[in-house]
PDB file of C-alpha atoms in Angstrom:
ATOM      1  CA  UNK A  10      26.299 -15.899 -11.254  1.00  0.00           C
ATOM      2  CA  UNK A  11      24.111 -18.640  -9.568  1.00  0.00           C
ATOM      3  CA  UNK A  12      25.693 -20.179  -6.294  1.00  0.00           C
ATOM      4  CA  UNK A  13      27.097 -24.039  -6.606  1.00  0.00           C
ATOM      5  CA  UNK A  14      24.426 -26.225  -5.409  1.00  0.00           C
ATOM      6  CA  UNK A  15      25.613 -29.565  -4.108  1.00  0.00           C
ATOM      7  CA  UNK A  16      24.045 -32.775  -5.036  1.00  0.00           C
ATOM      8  CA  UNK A  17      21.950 -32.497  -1.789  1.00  0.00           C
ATOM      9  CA  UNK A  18      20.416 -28.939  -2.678  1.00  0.00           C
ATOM     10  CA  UNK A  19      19.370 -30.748  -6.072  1.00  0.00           C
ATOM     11  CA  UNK A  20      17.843 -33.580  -4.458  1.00  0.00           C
ATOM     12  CA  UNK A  21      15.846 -31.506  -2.863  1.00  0.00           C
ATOM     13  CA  UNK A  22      14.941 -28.908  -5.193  1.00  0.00           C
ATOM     14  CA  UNK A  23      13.659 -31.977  -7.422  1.00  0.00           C
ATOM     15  CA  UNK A  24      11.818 -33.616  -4.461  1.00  0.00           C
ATOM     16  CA  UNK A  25      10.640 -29.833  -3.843  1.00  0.00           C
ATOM     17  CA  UNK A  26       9.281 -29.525  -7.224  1.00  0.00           C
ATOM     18  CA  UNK A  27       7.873 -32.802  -7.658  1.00  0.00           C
ATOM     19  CA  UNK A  28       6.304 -32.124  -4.207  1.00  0.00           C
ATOM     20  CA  UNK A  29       4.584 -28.735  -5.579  1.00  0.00           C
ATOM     21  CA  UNK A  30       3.137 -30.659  -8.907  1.00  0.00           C
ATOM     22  CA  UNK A  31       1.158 -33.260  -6.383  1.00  0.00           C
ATOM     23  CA  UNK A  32      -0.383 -35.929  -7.807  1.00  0.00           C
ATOM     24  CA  UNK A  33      -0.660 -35.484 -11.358  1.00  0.00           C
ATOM     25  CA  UNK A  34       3.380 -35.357 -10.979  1.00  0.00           C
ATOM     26  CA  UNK A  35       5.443 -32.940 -13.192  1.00  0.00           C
ATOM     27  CA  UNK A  36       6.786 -33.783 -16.946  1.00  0.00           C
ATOM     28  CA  UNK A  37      10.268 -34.015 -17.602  1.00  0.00           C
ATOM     29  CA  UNK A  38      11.196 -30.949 -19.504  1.00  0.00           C
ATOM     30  CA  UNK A  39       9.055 -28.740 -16.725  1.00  0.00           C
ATOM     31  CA  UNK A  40      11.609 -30.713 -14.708  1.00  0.00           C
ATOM     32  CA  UNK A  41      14.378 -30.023 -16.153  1.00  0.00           C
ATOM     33  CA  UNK A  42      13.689 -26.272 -16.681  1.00  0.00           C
ATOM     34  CA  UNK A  43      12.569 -25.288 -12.811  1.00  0.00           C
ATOM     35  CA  UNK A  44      15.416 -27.605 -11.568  1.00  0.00           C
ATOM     36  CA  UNK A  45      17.575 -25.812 -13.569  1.00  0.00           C
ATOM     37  CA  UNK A  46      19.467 -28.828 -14.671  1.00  0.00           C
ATOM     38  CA  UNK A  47      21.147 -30.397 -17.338  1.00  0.00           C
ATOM     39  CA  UNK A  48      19.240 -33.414 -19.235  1.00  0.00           C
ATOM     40  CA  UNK A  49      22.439 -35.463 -18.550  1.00  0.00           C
ATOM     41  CA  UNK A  50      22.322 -34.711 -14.674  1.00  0.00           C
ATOM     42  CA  UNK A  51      18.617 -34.469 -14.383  1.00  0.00           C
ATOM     43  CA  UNK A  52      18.743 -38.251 -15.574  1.00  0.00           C
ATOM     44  CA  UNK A  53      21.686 -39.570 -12.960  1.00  0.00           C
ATOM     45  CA  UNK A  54      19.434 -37.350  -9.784  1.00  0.00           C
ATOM     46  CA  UNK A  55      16.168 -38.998 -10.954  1.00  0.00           C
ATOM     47  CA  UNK A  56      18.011 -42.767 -11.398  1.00  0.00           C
ATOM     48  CA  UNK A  57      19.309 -42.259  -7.425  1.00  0.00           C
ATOM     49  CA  UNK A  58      15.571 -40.662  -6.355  1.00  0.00           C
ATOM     50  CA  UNK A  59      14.001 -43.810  -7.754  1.00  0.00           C
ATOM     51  CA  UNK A  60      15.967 -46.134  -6.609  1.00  0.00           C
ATOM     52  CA  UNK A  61      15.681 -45.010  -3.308  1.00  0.00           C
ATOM     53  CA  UNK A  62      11.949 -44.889  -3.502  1.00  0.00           C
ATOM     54  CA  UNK A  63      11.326 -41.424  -3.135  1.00  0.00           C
ATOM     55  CA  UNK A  64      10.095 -40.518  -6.813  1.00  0.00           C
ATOM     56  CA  UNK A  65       7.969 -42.476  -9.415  1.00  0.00           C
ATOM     57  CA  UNK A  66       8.477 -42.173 -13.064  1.00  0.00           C
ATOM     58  CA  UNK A  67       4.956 -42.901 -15.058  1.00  0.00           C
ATOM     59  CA  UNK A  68       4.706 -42.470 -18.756  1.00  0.00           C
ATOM     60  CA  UNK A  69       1.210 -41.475 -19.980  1.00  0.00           C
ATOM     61  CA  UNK A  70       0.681 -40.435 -23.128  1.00  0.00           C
ATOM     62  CA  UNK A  71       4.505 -40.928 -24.014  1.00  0.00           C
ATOM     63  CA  UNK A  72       5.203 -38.390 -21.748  1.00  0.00           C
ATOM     64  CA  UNK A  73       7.367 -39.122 -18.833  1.00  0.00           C
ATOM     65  CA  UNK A  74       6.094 -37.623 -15.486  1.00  0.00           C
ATOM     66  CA  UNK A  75       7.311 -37.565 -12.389  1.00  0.00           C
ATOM     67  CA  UNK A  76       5.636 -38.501  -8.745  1.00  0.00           C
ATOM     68  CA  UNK A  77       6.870 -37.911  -5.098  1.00  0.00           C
ATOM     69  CA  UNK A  78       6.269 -41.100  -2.889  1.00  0.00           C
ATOM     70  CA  UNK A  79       5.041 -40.954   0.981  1.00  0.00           C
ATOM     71  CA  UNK A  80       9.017 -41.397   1.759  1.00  0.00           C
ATOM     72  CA  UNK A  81      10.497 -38.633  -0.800  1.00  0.00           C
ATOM     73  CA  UNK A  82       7.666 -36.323   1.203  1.00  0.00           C
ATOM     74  CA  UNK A  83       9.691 -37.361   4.497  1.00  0.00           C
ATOM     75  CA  UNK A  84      12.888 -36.737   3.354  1.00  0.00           C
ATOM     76  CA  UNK A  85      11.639 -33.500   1.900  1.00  0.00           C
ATOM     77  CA  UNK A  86      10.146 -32.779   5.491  1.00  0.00           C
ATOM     78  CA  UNK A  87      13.169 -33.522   7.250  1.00  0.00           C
ATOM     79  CA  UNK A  88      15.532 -31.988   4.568  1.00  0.00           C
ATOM     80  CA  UNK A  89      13.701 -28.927   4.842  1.00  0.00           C
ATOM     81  CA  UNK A  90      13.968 -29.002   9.186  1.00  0.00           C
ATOM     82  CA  UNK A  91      17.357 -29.307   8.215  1.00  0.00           C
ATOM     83  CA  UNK A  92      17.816 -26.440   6.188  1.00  0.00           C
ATOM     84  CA  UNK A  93      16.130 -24.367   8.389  1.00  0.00           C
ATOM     85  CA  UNK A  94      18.258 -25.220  11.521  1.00  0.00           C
ATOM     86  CA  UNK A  95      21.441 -24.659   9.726  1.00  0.00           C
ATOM     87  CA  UNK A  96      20.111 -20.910   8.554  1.00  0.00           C
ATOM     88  CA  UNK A  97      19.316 -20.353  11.619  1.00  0.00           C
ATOM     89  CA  UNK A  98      23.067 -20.867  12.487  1.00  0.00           C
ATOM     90  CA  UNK A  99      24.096 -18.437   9.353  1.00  0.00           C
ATOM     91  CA  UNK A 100      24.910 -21.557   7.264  1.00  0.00           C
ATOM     92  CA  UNK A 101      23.351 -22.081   3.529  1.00  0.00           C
ATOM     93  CA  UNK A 102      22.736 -25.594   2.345  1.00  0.00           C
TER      94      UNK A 102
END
């Protein structure tokens, strides 16, 4: 069985794998399959990521994609700093 992941682990394995698709972004059902996520929740964690400014949804070709912004790369950055201090300290985001 998969460990829980709390809504900060998702919002940063999205930003992680928007990150990785650069900038021709990532569609939305390679999205919702490597973010292991529901449609449903996928939806609500991309709603908060754009409001926030750290994702861009584009549609090309009817196709919704997905973008990182300059300030979902810093909280990715500092997320990530984050991460590793707590393993450091034997604790798993």
């Amino acid at each position: 069985m998969a460990p829980y992941r709390n809504s900060v682990k998702i919002l940063g394995d999205v930003l992680q794998i928007t990150e990785e698709h650069g900038i021709g972004g990532v569609n939305l059902t390679s999205l919702l399959r490597k973010a292991n996520l529901s449609y449903g929740r996928l939806a609500a964690v991309a709603g908060r990521l754009i409001q926030a400014g750290m994702i861009q949804e584009q549609v090309l070709d009817g196709q919704r994609i997905y973008v990182i912004t300059p300030q979902g790369k810093e909280y990715l950055h500092r997320y990530n700093q984050f991460a590793e201090m707590a393993n450091s300290f034997g604790l798993n985001l």
